[in-house]
PDB file of C-alpha atoms in Angstrom:
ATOM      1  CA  UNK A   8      11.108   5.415  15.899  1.00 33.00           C
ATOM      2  CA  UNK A   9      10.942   7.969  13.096  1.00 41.00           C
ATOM      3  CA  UNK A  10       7.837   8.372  10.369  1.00 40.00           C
ATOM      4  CA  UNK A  11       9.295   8.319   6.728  1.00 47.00           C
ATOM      5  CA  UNK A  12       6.637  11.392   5.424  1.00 50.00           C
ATOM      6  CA  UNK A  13       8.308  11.060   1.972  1.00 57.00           C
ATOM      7  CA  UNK A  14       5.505  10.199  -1.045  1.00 60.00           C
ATOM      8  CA  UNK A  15       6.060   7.028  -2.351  1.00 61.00           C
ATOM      9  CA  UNK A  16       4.968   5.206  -5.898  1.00 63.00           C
ATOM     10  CA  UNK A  17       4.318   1.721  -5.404  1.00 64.00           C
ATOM     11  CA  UNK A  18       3.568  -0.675  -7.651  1.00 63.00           C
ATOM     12  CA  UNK A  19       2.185  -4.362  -7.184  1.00 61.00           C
ATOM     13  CA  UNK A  20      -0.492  -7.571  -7.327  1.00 62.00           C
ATOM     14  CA  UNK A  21      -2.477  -7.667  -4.823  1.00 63.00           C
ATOM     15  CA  UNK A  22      -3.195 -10.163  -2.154  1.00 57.00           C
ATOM     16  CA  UNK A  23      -6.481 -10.457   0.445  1.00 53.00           C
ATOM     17  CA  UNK A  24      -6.587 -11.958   3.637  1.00 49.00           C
ATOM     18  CA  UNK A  25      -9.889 -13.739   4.527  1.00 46.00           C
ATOM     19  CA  UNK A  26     -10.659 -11.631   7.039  1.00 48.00           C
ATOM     20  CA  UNK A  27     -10.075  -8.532   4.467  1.00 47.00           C
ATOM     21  CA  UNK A  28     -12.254  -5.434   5.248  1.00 49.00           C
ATOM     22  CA  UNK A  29     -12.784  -2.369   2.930  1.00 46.00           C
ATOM     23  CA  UNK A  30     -10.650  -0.172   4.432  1.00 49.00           C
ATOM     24  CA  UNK A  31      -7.636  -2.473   4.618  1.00 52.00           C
ATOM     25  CA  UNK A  32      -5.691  -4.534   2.048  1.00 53.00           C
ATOM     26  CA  UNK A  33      -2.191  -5.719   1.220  1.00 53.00           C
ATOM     27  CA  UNK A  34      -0.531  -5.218  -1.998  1.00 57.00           C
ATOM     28  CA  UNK A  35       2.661  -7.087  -2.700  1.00 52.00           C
ATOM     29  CA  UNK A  36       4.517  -4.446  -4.417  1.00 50.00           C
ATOM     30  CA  UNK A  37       7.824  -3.235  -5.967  1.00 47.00           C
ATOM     31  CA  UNK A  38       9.407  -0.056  -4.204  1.00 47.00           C
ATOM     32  CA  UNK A  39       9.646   2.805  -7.520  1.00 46.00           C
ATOM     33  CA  UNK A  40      13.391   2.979  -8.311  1.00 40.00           C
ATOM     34  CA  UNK A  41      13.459   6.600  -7.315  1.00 40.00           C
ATOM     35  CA  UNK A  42      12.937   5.256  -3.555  1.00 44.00           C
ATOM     36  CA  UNK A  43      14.853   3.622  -1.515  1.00 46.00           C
ATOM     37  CA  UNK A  44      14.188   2.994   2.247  1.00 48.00           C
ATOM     38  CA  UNK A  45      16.869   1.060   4.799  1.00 47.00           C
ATOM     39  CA  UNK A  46      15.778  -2.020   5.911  1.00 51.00           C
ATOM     40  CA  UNK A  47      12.805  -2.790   3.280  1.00 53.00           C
ATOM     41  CA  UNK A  48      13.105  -5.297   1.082  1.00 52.00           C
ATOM     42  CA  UNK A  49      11.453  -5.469  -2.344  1.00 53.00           C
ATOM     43  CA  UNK A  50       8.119  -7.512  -3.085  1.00 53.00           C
ATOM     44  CA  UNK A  51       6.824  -7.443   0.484  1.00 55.00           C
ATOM     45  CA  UNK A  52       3.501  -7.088   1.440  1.00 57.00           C
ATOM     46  CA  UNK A  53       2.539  -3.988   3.421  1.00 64.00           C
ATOM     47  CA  UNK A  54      -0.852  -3.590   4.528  1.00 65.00           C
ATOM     48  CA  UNK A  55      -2.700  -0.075   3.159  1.00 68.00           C
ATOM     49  CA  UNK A  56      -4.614   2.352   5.325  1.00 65.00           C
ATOM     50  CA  UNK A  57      -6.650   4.458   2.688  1.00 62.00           C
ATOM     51  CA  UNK A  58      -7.529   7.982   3.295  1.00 60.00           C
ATOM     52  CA  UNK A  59     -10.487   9.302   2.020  1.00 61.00           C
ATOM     53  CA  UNK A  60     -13.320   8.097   0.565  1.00 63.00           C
ATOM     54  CA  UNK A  61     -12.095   7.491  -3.242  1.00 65.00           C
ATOM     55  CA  UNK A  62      -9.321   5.307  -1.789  1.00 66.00           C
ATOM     56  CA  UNK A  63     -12.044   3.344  -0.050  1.00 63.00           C
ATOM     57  CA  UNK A  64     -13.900   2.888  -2.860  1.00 66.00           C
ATOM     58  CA  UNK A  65     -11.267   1.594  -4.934  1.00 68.00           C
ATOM     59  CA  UNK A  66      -9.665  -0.230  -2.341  1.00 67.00           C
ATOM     60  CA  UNK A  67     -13.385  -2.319  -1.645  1.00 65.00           C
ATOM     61  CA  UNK A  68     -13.552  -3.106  -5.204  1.00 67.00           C
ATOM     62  CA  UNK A  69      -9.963  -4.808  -5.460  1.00 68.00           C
ATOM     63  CA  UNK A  70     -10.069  -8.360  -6.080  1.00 69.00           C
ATOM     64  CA  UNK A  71      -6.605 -11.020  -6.056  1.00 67.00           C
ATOM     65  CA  UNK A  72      -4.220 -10.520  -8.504  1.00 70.00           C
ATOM     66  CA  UNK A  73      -5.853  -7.277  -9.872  1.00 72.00           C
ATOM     67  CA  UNK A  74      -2.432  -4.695 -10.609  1.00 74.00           C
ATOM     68  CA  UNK A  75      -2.471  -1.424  -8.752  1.00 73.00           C
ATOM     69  CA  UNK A  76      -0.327   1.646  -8.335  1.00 74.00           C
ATOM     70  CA  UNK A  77      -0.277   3.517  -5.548  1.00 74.00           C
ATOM     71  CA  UNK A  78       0.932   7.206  -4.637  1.00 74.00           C
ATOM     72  CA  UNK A  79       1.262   7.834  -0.845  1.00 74.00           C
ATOM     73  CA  UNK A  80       3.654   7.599   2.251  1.00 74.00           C
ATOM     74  CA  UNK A  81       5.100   4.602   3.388  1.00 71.00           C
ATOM     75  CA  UNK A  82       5.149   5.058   6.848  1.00 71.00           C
ATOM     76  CA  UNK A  83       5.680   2.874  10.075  1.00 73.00           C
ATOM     77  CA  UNK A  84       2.452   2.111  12.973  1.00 75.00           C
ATOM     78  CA  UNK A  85       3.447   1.952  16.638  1.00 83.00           C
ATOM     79  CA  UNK A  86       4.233  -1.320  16.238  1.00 81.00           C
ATOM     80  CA  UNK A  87       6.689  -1.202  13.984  1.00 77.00           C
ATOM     81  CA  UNK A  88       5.059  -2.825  10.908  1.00 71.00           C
ATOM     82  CA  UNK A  89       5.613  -0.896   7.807  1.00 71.00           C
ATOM     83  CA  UNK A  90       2.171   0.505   5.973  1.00 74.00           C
ATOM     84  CA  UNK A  91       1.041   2.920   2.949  1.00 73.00           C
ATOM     85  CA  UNK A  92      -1.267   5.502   4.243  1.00 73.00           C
ATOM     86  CA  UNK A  93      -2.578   5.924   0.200  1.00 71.00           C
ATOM     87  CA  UNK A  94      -3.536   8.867  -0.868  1.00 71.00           C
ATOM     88  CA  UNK A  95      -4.409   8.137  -5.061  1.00 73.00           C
ATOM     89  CA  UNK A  96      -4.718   4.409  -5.905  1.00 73.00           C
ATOM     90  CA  UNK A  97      -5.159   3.611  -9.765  1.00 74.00           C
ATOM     91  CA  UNK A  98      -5.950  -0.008 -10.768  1.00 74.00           C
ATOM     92  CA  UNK A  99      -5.113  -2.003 -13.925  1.00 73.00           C
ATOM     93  CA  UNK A 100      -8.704  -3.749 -14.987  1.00 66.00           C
TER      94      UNK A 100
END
């Protein structure tokens, strides 16, 4: 299975899981227009994995529903599942 590498603008509400831990969330999101990747439907959720500390920060601070934009790769794990390895995250207070 092939890594998509390409950056990626997402946009979305997002959505925590009780057992939600500050380096993890999901955001349930809307692909940009400018991207478009086989197989993916629009307004999935897609777990993050944050790199770097100001991505951690913002992504412990998120709370449900807040709006947040992300710029990073969409990528796939080794099993399969689809996730955003984020590299800027801006949130809408």
């Amino acid at each position: 299975m092939s890594f998509d590498k390409n950056t990626v603008n997402v946009e979305g509400l997002v959505t925590l899981a009780p057992h939600y831990r500050a380096d993890k969330a999901s955001v349930t999101f809307d692909i940009s227009s400018n991207y478009e990747l086989k197989g993916v439907q629009k307004n999935v959720i897609i777990p993050i994995v944050s790199y770097g500390e100001t991505a951690k920060a913002v992504l412990t601070k998120l709370t449900q529903g807040t709006k947040v934009y992300i710029m990073g790769m969409l990528r796939r794990d080794k099993e399969g599942n689809l996730i955003i390895a984020a590299l800027e995250v801006l949130v809408e207070e």
